[in-house]
Structure formats: C-alpha cells, structure tokens
Coordinates of C-alpha atoms in Angstrom, one line a residue:
X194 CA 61.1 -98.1 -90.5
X195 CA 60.7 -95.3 -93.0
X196 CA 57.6 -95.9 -95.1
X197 CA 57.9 -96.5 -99.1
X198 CA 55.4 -92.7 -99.2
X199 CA 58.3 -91.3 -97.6
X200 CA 61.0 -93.2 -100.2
X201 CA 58.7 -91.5 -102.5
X202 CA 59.2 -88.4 -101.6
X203 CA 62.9 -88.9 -100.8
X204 CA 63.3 -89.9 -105.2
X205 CA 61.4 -86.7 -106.0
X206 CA 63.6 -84.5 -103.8
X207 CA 66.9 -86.3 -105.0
X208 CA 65.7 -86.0 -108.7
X209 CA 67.1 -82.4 -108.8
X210 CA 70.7 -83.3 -108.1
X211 CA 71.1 -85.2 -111.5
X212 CA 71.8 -82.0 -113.1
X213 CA 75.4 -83.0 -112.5
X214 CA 77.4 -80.0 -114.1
X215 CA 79.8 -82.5 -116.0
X216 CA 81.6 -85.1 -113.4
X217 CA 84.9 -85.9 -115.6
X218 CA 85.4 -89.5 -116.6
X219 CA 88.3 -92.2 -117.0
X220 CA 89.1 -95.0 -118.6
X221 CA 90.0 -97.9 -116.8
X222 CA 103.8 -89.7 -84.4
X223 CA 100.5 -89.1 -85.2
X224 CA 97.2 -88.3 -82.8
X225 CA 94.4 -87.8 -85.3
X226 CA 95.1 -84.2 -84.8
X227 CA 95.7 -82.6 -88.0
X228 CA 98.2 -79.8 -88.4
X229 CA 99.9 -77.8 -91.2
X230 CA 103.3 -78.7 -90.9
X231 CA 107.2 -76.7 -91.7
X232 CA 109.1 -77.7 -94.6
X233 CA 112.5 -79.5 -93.8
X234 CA 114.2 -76.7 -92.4
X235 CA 111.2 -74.7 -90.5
X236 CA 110.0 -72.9 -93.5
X237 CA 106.6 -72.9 -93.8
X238 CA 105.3 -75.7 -96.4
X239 CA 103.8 -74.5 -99.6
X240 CA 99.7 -73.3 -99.4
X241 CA 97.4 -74.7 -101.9
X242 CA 97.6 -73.7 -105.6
X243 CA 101.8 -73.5 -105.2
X244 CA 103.1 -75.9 -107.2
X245 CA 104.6 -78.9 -105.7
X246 CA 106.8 -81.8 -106.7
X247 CA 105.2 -85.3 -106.0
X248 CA 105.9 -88.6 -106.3
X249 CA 103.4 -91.0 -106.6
X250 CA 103.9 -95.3 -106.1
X251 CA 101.6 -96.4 -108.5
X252 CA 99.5 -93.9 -110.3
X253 CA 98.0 -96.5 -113.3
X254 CA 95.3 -98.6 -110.8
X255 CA 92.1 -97.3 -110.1
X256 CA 93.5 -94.3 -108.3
X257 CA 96.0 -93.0 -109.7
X258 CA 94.6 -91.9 -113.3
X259 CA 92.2 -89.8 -111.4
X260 CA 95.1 -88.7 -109.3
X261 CA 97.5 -87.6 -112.0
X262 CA 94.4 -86.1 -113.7
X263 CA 93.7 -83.8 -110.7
X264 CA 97.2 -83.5 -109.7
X265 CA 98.1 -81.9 -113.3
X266 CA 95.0 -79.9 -113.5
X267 CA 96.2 -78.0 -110.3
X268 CA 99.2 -77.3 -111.7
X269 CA 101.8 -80.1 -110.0
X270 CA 104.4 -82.0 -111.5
X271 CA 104.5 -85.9 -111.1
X272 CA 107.0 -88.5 -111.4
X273 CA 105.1 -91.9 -111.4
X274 CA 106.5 -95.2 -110.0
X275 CA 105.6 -98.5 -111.2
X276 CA 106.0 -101.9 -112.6
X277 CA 105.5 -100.2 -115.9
X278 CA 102.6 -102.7 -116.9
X279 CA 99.3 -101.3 -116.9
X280 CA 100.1 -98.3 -118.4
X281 CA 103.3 -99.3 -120.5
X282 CA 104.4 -96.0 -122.5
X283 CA 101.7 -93.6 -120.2
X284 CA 100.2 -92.9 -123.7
X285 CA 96.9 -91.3 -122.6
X286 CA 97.1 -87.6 -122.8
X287 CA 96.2 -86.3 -118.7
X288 CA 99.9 -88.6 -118.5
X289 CA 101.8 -86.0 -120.9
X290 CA 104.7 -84.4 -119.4
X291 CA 104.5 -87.2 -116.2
X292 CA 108.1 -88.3 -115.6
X293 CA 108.0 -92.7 -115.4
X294 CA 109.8 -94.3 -113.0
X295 CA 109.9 -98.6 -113.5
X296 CA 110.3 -100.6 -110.5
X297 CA 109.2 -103.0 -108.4
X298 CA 107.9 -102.4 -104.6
X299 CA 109.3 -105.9 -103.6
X300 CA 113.2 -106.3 -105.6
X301 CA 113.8 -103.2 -107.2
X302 CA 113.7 -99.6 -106.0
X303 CA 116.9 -98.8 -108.3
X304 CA 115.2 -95.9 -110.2
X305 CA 114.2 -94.1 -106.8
X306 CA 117.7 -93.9 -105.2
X307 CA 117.8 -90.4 -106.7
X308 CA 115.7 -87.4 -106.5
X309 CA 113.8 -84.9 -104.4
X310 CA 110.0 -84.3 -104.1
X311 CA 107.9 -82.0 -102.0
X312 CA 105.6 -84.8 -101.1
X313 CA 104.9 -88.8 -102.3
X314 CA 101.6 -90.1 -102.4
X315 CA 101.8 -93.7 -101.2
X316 CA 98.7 -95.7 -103.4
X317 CA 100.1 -99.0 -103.7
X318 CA 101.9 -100.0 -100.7
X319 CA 100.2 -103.1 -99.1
X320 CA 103.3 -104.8 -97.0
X321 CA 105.1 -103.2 -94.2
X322 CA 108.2 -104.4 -95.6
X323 CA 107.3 -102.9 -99.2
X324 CA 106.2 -99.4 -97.0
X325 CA 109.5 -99.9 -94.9
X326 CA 111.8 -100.0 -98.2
X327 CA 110.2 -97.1 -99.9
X328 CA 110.5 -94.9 -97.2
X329 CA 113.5 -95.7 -95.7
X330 CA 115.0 -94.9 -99.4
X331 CA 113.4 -91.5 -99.2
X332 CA 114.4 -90.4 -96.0
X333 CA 115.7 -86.5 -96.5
X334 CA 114.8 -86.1 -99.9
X335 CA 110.8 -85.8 -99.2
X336 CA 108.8 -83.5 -96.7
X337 CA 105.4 -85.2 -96.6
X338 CA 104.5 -89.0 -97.0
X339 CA 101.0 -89.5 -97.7
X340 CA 99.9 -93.2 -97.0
X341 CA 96.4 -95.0 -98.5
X342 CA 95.3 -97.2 -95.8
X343 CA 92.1 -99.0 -95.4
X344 CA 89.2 -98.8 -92.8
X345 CA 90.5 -102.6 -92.4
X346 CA 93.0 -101.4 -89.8
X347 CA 90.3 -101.5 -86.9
X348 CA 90.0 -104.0 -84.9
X349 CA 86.1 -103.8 -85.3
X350 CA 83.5 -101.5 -85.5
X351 CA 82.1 -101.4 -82.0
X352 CA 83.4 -98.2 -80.6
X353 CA 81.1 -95.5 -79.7
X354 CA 82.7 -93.4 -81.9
X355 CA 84.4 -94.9 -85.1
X356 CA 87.0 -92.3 -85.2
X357 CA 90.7 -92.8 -85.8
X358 CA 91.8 -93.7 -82.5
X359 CA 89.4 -96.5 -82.8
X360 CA 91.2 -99.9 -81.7
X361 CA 93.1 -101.2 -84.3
X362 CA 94.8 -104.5 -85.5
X363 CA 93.4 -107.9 -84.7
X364 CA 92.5 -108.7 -81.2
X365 CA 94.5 -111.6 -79.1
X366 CA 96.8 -112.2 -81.7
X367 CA 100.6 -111.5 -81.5
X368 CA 101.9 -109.1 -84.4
X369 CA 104.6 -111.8 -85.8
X370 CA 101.6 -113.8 -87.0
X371 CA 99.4 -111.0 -88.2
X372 CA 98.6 -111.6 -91.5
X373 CA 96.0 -110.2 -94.3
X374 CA 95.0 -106.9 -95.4
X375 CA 93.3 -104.7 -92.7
X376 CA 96.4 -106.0 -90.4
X377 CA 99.4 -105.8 -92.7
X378 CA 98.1 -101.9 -93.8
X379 CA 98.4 -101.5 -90.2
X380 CA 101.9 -102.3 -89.9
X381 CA 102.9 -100.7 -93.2
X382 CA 101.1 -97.1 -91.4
X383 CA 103.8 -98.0 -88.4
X384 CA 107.0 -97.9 -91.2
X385 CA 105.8 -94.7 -92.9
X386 CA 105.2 -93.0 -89.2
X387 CA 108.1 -94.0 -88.3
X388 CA 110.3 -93.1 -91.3
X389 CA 108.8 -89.9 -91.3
X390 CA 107.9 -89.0 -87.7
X391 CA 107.0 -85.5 -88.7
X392 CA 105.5 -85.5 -92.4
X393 CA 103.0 -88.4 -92.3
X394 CA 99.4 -88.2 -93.9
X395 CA 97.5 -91.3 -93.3
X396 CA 94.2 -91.5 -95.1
X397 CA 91.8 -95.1 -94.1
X398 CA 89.1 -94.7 -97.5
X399 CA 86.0 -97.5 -96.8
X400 CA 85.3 -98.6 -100.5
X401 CA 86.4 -96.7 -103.3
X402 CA 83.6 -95.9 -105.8
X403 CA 83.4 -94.3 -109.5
X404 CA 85.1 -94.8 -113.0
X405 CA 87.4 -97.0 -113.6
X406 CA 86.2 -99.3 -110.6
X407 CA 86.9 -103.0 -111.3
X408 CA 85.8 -104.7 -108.5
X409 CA 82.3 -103.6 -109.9
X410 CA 81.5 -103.3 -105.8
X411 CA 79.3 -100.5 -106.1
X412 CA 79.0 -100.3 -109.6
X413 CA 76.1 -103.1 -109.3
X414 CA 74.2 -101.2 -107.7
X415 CA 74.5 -98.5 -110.3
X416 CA 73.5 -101.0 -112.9
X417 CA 71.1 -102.3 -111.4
X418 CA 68.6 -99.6 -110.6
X419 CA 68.7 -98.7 -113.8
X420 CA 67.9 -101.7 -115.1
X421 CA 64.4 -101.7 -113.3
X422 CA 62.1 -104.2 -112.5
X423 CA 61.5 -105.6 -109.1
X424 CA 65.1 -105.1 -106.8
X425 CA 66.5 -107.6 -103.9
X426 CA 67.1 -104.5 -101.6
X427 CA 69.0 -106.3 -98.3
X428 CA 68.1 -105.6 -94.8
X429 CA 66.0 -102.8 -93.5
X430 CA 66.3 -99.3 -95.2
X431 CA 67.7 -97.5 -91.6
X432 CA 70.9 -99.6 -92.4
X433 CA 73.9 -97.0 -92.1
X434 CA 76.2 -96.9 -95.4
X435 CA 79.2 -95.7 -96.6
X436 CA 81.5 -95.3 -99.7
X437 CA 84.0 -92.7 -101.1
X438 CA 83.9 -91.6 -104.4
X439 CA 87.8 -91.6 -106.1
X440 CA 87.7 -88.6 -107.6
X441 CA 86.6 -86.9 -103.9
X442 CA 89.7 -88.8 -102.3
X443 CA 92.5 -87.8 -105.3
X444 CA 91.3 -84.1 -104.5
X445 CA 91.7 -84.5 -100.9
X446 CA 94.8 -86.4 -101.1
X447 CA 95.9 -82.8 -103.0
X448 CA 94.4 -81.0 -100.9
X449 CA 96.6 -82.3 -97.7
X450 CA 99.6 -81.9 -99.3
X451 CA 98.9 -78.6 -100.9
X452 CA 98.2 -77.2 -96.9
X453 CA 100.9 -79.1 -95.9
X454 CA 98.2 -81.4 -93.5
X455 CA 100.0 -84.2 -91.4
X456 CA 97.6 -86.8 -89.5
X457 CA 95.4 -89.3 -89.7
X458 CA 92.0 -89.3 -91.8
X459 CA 88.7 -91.6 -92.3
X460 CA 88.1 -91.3 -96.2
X461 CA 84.8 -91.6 -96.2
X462 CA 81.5 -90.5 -97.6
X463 CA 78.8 -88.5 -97.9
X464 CA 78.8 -85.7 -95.6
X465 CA 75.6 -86.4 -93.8
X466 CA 74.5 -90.1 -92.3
X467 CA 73.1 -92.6 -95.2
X468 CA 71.0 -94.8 -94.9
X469 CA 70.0 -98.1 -97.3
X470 CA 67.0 -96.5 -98.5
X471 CA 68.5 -92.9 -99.4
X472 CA 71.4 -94.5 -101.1
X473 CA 68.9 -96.4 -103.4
X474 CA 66.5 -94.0 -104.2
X475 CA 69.7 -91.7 -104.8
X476 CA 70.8 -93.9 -107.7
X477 CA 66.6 -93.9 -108.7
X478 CA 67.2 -90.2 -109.2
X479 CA 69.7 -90.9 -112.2
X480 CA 67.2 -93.5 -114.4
X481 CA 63.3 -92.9 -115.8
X482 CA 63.2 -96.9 -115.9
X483 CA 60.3 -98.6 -113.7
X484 CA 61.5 -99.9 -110.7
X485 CA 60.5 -101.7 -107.2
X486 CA 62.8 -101.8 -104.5
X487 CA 62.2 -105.0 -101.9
X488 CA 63.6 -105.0 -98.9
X489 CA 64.6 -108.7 -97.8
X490 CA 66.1 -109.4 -94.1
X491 CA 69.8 -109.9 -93.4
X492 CA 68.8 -113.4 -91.8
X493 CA 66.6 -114.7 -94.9
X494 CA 69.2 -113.1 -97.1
X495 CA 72.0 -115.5 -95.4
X496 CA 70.0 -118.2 -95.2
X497 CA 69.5 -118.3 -99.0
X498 CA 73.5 -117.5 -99.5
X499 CA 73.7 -114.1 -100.0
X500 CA 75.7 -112.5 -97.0
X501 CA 77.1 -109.0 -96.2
X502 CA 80.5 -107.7 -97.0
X503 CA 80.6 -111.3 -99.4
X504 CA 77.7 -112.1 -102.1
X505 CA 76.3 -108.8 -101.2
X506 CA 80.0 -107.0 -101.2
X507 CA 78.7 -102.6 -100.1
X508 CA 76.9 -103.8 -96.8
X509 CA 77.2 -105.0 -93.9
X510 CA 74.4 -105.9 -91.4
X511 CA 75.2 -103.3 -88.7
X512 CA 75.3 -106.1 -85.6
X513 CA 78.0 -107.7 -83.9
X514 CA 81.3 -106.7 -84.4
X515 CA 79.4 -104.4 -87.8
X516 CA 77.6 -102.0 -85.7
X517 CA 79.1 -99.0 -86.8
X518 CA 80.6 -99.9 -89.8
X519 CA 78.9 -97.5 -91.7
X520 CA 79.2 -94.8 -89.2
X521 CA 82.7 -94.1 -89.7
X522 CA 83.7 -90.4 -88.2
X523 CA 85.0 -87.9 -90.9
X524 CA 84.6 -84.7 -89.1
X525 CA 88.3 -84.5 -89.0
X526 CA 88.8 -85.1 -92.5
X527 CA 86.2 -82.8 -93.8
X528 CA 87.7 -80.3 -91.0
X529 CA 90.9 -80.6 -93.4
X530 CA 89.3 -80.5 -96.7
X531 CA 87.4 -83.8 -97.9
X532 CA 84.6 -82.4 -99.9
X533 CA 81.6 -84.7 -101.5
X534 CA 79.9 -84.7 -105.0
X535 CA 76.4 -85.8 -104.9
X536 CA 75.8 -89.5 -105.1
X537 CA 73.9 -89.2 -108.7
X538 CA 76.6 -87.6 -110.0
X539 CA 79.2 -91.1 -108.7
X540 CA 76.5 -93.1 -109.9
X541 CA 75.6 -92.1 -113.5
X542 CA 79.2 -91.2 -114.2
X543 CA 80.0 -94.5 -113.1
X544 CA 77.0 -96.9 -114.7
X545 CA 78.1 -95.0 -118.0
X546 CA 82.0 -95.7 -117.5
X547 CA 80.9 -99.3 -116.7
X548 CA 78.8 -99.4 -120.1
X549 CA 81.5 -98.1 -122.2
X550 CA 83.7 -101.3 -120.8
X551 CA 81.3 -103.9 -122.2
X552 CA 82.5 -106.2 -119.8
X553 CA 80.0 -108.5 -117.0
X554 CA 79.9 -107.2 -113.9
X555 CA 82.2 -108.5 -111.0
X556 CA 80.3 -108.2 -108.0
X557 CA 76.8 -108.4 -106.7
X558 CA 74.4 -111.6 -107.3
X559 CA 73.3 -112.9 -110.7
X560 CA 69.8 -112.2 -112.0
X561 CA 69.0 -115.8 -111.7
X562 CA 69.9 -115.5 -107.6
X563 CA 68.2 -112.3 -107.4
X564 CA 65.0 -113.6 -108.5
X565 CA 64.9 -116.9 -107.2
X566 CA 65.9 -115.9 -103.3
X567 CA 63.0 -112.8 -104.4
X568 CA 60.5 -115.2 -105.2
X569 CA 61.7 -117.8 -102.0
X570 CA 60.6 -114.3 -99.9
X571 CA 57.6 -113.9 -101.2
X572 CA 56.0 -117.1 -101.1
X573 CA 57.7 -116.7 -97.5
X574 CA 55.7 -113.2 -96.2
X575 CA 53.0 -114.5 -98.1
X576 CA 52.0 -117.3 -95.8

C-alpha cells in the first residue's frame, strides 16, 4: 500500500497540470483489428480535416452537444436526429447551421427515408430493434456507422486481458431472454455489424465524465474534494480505475470517421494505469481547500450500506467477477487516435459546470452517510 508521504508527493507533482490552457465548457464483421476502410465504390475514404457529411441519432444528451461542438469546429456538416425535446428549436449558437431531423427511434423514422451522409454517429441507440430499424433504413446511402456501446457488453471482467474480444453477453442464458443494458447493446452492435458488414465503428466508453454530466457519477467526487474536510475514500488506494472524459470520446469518434477507421474500440481513460489514490489526489491538485482523505475497506464500506458500482457509483472492488474492471485494454484505441486531457483539467471544468447548475448532486452518499459510516470506522480501528 502506497504510503500517505508518497500521496504527498504524488499532489505536489500533479499540482502543475492545473494550468489547464482553457478546456471548453457546455451547458447541460469485425476482429478488433482496426483498418482504414474504401468509400462505397473502392475510393479511398476521406483523411482527416476533409469535410464530411454526418448524421448523428441524438446529438442533444450529454454527448452530443460536445459532439456537434467538435464536429463543427473541424469543419463537418451535421444533420441531427431526434425526438426534438431537449433541444426544441437548437437555439444555442455551436447548433447554427445544424440541419434538425424529428423522429422517434421506436415509431417513426419518416424524416430519415431520404438522404446521403458520409458517416452516422450512432449516440442513442439502446435496443437492437431501434439499431436494426435505423440501419436497415440507411443501407446504401451511408459509408461508415459508428455505434456507442458500453463496456456492459462483457460478460465479466475476468479475462487476463480486458480487450475487445473479451467474452461478451451474459453467461448461461439464451439470447431470447436477454434483457438489460450491457446485453441488449450487445445485440444492437450485432444489427449495425450486420447492416453494415464493412463500415462499422464500435466504440464500448466505461463512464462518461465532464460538463454537462447528469448522473453526477464522477462529478461527486469533483465536488467533493473540493469541499475539504475529512473524505470517505473506499477501499485500498492500489484499486485500478477508469473513466472517459466526453469531450476525449466526441474527438475520437471524429477522429475514426475522419481516417475512415472501421473496428472495435474500449473508450476508456487515462493513458497510463490509475489507481484510487492518483485519481484523488488528481482532483486535490485542482482545490487550495484543507483536506484528509480516509481510506475505508470494501467489506466495512458494504457492511454500513455503501457498495461499489451502487451507493459508491465510479468503483468497483476489483474481486470476483470485478477484477479487471478498471483495467480495460485501450492500446487499440489509442493506436487509432484516442487522446487524453489531464484529469484536473475533466475535473475543475466539470465541478465548475456542476456549480453553474445549482442543482444537488445525483450520485455519491450524503454528508450525513459520509460522516456517520466515517465515524463507525474510527471508533472501529480505534479499538
């Protein structure tokens, strides 16, 4: 167990990366092989900076602001379709000159029966008969289909290696009854692959981190540091972790279909192993507030009600069918572009974002839990 000295020393070093240089902020048949791919008729597919046509299911979530944001910045044109509800109008200015599109994934696809794009990127397709319908509609009129998945799909994190050939779908269960997320994105990856044999992107993101983040997941954490005081920290600080920060996953989605990149991808974050303690002391490096961390046990920490992956949502005890849950492989995704910012730079851009809401946080345990299983565990290591 690294030593709180060494923690220490880890802030100090750390401190340096919160000169930032300006993140940018928002409001609310396939091995894993890549390869750059021909356009419909052999022609080489466009490199990056060309200009490319894309379609985008969704684009007013969590994702797809940052998305269209990066998307128009480097020079694409968009066409956007949705429901038409969380963005009625697509009144904020990076949305100027998007073409809307309003539909419905489940009933109504009338709007997309004509069209043509260079490439659609896939960010709200959760069924395989939503997937299915999309795709099957545009068959012949798109090269590239690049599908958001989860790393849901496998069937647990046991493998030696947590790459993408990692078993997926749940075990001992026939696929007519699979049901839930991690196994319905699984099914919905088989319509797109099969739809598009030759032009699929599959990118599996772990949790998706920064501004505009809802589910709060990370954004705790964020908070919470830099609130100070004495800090539940759970488990041991060698714990393995892992996020992705949006704005690093809408660049690489870009970036596939600017190189013209079929496969399959882990979306995930940073480029070098994290552990508990780094992650931490990371977000310590964006806050002057006094601060202790204290680092409780998984088993006292479920004993007391908080449990990984649930009351305590980023991580998960890496046991059991966990083990390398936080040790997802991205070599192949970095390989085709995925590129990090530093973790301060997610954090403080987020906290601030999360500020400017003025809304409670979603996630994470309540002061009044924090401090009474805190005080349970030291009268308990006290004895």
């Amino acid at each position: 167990m690294t030593t709180r000295r060494t923690f220490v020393k880890l802030s100090t070093s750390l401190a340096g990366v919160v000169a930032l240089g300006g993140g940018t902020m928002l409001p609310a048949g396939l091995s894993g092989a890549a390869s750059p791919a021909s356009g419909p008729h052999g022609s080489p597919s466009p490199r990056r900076g060309s200009p490319r046509r894309i379609l985008v299911l969704g684009g007013t979530g969590f994702i797809g602001p940052h998305l269209v944001r990066a998307a128009v910045e480097r020079g694409h044109t968009l066409t956007l379709f949705n429901r038409g509800r969380s963005e009625p109008g697509l009144n904020q200015e990076f949305y100027r000159g998007v073409e809307a599109r309003v539909g419905d994934r489940n009933d109504d696809l009338a709007s997309l029966e004509a069209g043509e794009w260079d490439a659609v990127i896939d960010t709200s397709g959760y069924t395989p008969d939503q997937v299915r319908a999309t795709a099957q509609l545009l068959q012949g009129r798109v090269d590239q289909y690049l599908f958001t998945s989860t790393r849901a799909v496998y069937t647990d994190f046991t493998a030696p290696v947590m790459d993408v050939n990692a078993p997926q779908g749940p075990r001992g269960i026939p696929e007519s009854e699979w049901t839930g997320y991690g196994p319905l994105k699984v099914l919905a990856e088989r319509e797109v692959q099969a739809a598009f044999p030759q032009g699929t992107s599959i990118v599996r993101p772990c949790i998706i981190t920064g501004p505009g983040d809802t589910t709060d997941r990370f954004t705790y954490w964020y908070q919470r540091v830099h609130e100070g005081g004495q800090i539940l920290a759970p488990g041991d600080p060698s714990d393995p972790l892992q996020y992705i920060d949006v704005r690093d996953l809408v660049e690489f989605y870009i970036t596939l279909l600017e190189d013209g990149t079929r496969g399959i991808f882990n979306g995930v974050a940073p480029a070098s192993p994290l552990t508990s303690a780094e992650f931490l002391y990371g977000i310590r490096a964006t806050t002057a507030t006094p601060l202790d961390f204290a680092w409780v046990p998984w088993d006292f920490l479920a004993e007391h009600g908080l449990r990984g992956g649930q009351e305590l949502p980023c991580w998960r005890p890496p046991a059991g069918e966990f083990l390398n849950y936080g040790r997802m492989d991205h070599n192949h995704a970095m390989e085709a572009g995925l590129t990090f910012r530093p973790l301060a730079e997610t954090a403080l851009d987020t906290r601030l974002w999360a500020e400017s809401r003025g809304t409670p946080l979603r996630s994470g345990p309540t002061a009044e839990v924090e401090q009474r299983v805190l005080a349970a565990w030291r009268e308990t290591s006290h004895r």
